[in-house]
PDB file of C-alpha atoms in Angstrom:
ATOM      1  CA  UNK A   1    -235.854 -30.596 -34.576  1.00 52.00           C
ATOM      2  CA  UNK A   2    -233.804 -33.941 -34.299  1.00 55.00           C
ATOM      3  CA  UNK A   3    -233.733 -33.518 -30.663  1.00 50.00           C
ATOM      4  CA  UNK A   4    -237.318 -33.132 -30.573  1.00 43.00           C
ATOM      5  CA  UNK A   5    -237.723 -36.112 -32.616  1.00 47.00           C
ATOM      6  CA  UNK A   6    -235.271 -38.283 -30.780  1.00 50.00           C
ATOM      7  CA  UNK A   7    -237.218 -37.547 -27.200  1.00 40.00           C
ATOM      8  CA  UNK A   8    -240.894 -37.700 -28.888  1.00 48.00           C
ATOM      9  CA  UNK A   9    -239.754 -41.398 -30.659  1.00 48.00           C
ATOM     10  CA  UNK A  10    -238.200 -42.468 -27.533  1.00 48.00           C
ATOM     11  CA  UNK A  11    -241.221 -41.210 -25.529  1.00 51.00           C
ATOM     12  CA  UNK A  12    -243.627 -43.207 -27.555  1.00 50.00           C
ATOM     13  CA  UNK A  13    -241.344 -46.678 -27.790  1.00 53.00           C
ATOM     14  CA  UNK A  14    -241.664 -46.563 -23.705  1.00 49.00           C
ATOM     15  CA  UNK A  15    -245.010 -45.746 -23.814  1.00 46.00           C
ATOM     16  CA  UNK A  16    -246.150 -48.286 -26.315  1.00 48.00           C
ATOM     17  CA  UNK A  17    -243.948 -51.099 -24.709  1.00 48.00           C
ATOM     18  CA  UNK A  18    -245.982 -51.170 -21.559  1.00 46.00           C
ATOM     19  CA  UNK A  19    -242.877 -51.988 -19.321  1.00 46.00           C
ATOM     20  CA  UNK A  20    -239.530 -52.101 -20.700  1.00 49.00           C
ATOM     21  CA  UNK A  21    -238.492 -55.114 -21.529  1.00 49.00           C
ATOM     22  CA  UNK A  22    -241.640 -57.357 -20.897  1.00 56.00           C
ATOM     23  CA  UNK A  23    -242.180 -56.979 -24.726  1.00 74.00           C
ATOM     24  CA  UNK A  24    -240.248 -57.130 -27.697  1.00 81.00           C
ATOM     25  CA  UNK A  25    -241.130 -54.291 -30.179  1.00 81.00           C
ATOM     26  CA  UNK A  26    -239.240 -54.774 -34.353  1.00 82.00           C
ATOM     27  CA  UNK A  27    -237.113 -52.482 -36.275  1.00 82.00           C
ATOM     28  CA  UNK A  28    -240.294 -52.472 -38.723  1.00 84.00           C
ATOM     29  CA  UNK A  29    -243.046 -51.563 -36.079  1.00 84.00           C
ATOM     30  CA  UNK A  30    -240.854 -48.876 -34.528  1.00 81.00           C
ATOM     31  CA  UNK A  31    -240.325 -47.303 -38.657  1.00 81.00           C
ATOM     32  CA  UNK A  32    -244.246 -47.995 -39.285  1.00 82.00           C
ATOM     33  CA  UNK A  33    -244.795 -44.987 -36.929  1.00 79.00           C
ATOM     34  CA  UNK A  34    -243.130 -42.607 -39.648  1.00 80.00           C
ATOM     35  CA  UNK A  35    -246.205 -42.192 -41.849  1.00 81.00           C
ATOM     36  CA  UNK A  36    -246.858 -38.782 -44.348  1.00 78.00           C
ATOM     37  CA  UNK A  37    -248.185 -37.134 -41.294  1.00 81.00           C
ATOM     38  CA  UNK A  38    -245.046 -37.580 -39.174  1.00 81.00           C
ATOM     39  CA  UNK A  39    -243.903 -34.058 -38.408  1.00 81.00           C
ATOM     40  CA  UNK A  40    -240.243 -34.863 -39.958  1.00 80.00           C
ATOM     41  CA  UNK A  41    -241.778 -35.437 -43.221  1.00 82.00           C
ATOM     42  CA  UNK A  42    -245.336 -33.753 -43.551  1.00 83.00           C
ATOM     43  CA  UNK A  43    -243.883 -30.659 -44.627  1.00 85.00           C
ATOM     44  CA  UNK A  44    -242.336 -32.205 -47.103  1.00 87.00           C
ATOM     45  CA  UNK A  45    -245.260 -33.987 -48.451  1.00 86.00           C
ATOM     46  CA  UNK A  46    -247.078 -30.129 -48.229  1.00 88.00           C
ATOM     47  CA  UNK A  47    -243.935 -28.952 -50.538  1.00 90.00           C
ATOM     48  CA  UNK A  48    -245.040 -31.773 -53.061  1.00 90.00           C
ATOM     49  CA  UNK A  49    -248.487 -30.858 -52.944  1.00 90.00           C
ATOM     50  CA  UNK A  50    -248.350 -27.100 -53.393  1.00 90.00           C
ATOM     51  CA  UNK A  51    -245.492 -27.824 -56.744  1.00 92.00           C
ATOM     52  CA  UNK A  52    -247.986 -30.185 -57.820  1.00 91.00           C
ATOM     53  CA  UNK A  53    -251.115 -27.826 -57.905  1.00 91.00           C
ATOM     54  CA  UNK A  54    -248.457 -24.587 -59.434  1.00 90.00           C
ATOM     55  CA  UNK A  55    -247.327 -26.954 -62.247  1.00 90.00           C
ATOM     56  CA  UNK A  56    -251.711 -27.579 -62.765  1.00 88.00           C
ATOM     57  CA  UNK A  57    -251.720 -23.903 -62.706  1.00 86.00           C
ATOM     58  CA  UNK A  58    -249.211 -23.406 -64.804  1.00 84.00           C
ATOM     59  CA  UNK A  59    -250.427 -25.672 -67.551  1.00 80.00           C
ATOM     60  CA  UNK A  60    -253.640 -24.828 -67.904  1.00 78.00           C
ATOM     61  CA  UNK A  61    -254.929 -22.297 -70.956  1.00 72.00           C
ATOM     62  CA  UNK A  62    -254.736 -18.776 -69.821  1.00 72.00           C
ATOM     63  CA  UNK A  63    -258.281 -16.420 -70.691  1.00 76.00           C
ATOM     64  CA  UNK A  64    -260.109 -19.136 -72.359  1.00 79.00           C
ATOM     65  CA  UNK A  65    -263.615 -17.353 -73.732  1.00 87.00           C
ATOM     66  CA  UNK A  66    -266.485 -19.004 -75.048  1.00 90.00           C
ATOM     67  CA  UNK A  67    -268.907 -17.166 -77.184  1.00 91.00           C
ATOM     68  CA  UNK A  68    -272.479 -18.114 -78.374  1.00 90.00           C
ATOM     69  CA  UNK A  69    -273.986 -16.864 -81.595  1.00 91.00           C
ATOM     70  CA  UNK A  70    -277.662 -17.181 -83.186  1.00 88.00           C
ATOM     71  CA  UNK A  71    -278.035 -15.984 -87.245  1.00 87.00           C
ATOM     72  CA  UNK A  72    -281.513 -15.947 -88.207  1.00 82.00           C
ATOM     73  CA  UNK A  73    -281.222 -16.646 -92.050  1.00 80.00           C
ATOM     74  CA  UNK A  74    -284.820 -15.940 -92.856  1.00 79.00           C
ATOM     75  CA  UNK A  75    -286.532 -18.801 -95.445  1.00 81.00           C
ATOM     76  CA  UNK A  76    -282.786 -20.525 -95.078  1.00 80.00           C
ATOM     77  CA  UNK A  77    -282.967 -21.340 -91.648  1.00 82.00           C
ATOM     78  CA  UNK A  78    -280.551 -20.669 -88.621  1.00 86.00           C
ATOM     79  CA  UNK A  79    -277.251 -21.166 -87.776  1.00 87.00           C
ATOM     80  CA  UNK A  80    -275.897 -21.330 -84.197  1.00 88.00           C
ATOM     81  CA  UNK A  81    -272.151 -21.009 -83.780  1.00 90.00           C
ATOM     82  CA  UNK A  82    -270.666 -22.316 -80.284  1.00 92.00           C
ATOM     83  CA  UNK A  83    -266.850 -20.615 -80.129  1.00 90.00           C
ATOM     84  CA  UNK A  84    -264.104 -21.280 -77.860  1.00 87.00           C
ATOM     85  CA  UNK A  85    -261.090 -18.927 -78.394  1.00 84.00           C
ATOM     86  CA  UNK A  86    -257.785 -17.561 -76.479  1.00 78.00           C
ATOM     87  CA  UNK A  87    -254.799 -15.562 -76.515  1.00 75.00           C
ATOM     88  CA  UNK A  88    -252.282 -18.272 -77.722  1.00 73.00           C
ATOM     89  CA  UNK A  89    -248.900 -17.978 -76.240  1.00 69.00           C
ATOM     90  CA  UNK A  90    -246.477 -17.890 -79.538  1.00 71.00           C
ATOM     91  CA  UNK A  91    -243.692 -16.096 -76.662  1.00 73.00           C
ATOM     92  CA  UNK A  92    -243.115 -19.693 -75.773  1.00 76.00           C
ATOM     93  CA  UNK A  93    -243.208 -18.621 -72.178  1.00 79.00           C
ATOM     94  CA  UNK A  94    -246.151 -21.081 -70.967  1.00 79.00           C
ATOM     95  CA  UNK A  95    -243.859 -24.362 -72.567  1.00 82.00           C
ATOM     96  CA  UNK A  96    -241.098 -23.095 -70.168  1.00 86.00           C
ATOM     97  CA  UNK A  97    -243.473 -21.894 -66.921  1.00 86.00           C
ATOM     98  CA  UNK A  98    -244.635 -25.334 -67.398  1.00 87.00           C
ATOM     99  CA  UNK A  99    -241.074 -26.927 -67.622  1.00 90.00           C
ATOM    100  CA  UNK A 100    -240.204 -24.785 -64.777  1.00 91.00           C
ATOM    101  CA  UNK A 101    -243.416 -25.751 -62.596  1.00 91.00           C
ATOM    102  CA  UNK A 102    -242.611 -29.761 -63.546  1.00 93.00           C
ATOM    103  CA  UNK A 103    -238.745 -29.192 -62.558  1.00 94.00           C
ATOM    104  CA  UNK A 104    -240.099 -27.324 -59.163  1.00 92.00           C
ATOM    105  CA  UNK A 105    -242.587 -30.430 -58.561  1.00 93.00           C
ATOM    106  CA  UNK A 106    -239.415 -33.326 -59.425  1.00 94.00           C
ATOM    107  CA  UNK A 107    -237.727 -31.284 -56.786  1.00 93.00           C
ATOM    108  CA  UNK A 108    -240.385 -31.302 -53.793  1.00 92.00           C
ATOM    109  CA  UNK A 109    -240.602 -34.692 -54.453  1.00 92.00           C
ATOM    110  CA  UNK A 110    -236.904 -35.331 -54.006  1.00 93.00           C
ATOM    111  CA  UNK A 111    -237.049 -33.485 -50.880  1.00 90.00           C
ATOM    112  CA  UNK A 112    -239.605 -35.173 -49.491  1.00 88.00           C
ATOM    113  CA  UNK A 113    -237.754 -38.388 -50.600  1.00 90.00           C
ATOM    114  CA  UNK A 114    -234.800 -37.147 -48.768  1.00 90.00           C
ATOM    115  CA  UNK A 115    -236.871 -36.095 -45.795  1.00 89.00           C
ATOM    116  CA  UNK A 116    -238.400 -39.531 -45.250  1.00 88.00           C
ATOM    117  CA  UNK A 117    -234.819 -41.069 -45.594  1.00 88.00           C
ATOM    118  CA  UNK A 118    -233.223 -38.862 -43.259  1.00 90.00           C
ATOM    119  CA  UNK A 119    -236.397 -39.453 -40.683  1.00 88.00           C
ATOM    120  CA  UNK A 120    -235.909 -43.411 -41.357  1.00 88.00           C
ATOM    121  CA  UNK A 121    -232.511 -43.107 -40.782  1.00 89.00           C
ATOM    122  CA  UNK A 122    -232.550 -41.004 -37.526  1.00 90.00           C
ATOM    123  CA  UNK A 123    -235.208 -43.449 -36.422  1.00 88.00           C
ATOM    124  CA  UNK A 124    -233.065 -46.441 -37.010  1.00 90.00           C
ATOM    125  CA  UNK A 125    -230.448 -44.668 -34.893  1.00 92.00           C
ATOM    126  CA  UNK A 126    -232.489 -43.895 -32.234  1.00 90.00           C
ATOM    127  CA  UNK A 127    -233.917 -47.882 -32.223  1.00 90.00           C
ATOM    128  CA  UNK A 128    -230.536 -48.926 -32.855  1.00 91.00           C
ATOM    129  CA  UNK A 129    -228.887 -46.811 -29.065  1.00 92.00           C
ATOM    130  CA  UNK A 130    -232.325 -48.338 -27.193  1.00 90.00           C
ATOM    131  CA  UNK A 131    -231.949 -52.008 -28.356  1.00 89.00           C
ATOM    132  CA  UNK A 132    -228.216 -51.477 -27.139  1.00 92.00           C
ATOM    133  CA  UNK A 133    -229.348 -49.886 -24.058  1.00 92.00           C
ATOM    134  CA  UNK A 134    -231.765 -52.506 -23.288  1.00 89.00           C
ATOM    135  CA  UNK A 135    -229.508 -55.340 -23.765  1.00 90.00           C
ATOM    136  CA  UNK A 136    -227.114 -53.727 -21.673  1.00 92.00           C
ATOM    137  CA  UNK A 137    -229.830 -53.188 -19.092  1.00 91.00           C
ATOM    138  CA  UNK A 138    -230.279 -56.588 -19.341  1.00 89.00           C
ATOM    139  CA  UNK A 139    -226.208 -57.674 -18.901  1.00 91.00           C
ATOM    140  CA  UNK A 140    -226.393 -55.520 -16.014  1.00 89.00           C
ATOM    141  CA  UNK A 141    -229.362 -56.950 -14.135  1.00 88.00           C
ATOM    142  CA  UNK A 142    -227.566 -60.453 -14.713  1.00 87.00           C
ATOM    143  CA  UNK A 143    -223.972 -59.292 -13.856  1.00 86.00           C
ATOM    144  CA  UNK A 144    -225.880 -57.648 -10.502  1.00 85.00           C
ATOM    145  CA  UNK A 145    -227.124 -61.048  -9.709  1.00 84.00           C
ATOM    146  CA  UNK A 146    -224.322 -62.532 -10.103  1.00 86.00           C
ATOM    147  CA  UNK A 147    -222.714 -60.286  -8.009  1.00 84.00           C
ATOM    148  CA  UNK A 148    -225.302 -60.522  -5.521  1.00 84.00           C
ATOM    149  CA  UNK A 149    -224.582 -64.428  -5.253  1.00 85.00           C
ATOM    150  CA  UNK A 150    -221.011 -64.044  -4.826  1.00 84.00           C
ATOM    151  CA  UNK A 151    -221.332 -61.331  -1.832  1.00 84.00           C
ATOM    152  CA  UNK A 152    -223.672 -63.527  -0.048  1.00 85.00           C
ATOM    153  CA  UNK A 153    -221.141 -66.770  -0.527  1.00 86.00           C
ATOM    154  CA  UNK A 154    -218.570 -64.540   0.600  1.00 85.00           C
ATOM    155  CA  UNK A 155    -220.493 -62.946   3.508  1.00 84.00           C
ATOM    156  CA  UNK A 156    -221.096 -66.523   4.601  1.00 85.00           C
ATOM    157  CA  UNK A 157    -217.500 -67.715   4.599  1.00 84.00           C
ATOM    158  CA  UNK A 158    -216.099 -64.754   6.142  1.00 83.00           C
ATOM    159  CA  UNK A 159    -218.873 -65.119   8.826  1.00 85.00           C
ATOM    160  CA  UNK A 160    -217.039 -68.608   9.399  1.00 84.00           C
ATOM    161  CA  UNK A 161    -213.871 -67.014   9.280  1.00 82.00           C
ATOM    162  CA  UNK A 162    -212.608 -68.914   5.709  1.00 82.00           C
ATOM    163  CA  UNK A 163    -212.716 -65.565   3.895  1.00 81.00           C
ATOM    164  CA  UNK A 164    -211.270 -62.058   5.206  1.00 81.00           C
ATOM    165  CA  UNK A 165    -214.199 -59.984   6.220  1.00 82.00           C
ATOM    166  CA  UNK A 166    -212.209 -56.933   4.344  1.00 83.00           C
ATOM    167  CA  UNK A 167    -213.105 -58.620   1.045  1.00 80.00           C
ATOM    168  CA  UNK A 168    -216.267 -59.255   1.792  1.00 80.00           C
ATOM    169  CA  UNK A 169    -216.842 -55.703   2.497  1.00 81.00           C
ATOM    170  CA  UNK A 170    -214.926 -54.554  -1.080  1.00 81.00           C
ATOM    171  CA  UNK A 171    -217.391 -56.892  -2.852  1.00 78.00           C
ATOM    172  CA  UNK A 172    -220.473 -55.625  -1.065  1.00 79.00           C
ATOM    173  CA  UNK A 173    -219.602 -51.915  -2.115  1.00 81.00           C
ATOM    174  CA  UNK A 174    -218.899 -52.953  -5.609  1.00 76.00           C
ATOM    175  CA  UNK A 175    -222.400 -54.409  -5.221  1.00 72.00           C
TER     176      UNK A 175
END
């Protein structure tokens, strides 16, 4: 899965950055691309969602009936009752299911805390070896010019025979 990750977030810094190195991309744009739907941490998010909705489940008033009744009291008048009665739970099992289904939905949540924190931190890893790389890229091209500059100076003087042409040659294959 890291692997995965590492290639896809590499993938999508080269292909965001045009060509490499003709624009500067921040720590804080690469991390904006780790959003809820990011695959490292959207099934975490799911996790939260599905403890959230058992610990709804669990709270809510099992068998709940409502009942409707109409006395005709003759000369008196009527009376209409309007009833709402359950089973209540004096087992104390419901209090705990919905400890339980709270404690499950603290948990998810610390997952998916953990989840985005390891994702941030594999990202910053990842940004971290290609800023490195770059800049080396970057030492190299220089060094390689340098280089360059120094085989054609001594290329010239061992053309006019003030340099051995044997050093010339060890500088052009270090080239």
């Amino acid at each position: 899965m890291q692997r995965v990750l590492i290639v896809w977030l590499v993938g999508v810094g080269a292909l965001g950055s045009g060509a490499w190195g003709q624009r500067r991309i921040t720590e804080a744009q690469f991390l904006s691309l780790l959003t809820p739907e990011h695959p490292a941490v959207a099934r975490a998010v799911a996790d939260v969602g599905v403890a959230d909705a058992e610990r709804l489940s669990a709270a809510v008033v099992e068998d709940p009936r409502i009942g409707f009744e109409r006395e005709d009291l003759g000369d008196a008048g009527r009376e209409d009752v309007l009833s709402l009665s359950w089973t209540a739970p004096f087992d104390g099992r419901r209090g705990l299911g919905v400890q339980a289904a709270e404690a499950r939905l603290a948990a998810a949540e610390a997952r998916r805390a953990a989840a985005l924190l390891q994702a941030r931190s594999e990202m910053r890893r990842v940004f971290a070896g290609w800023v490195l790389a770059s800049e080396r890229a970057a030492l190299l091209e220089a060094s390689i010019g340098r280089l360059e500059e120094v085989l054609e100076s001594s290329a010239a003087r061992a053309e006019k025979g003030e340099d051995s042409p044997l050093a010339a040659g060890r500088i052009e294959l270090s080239a």
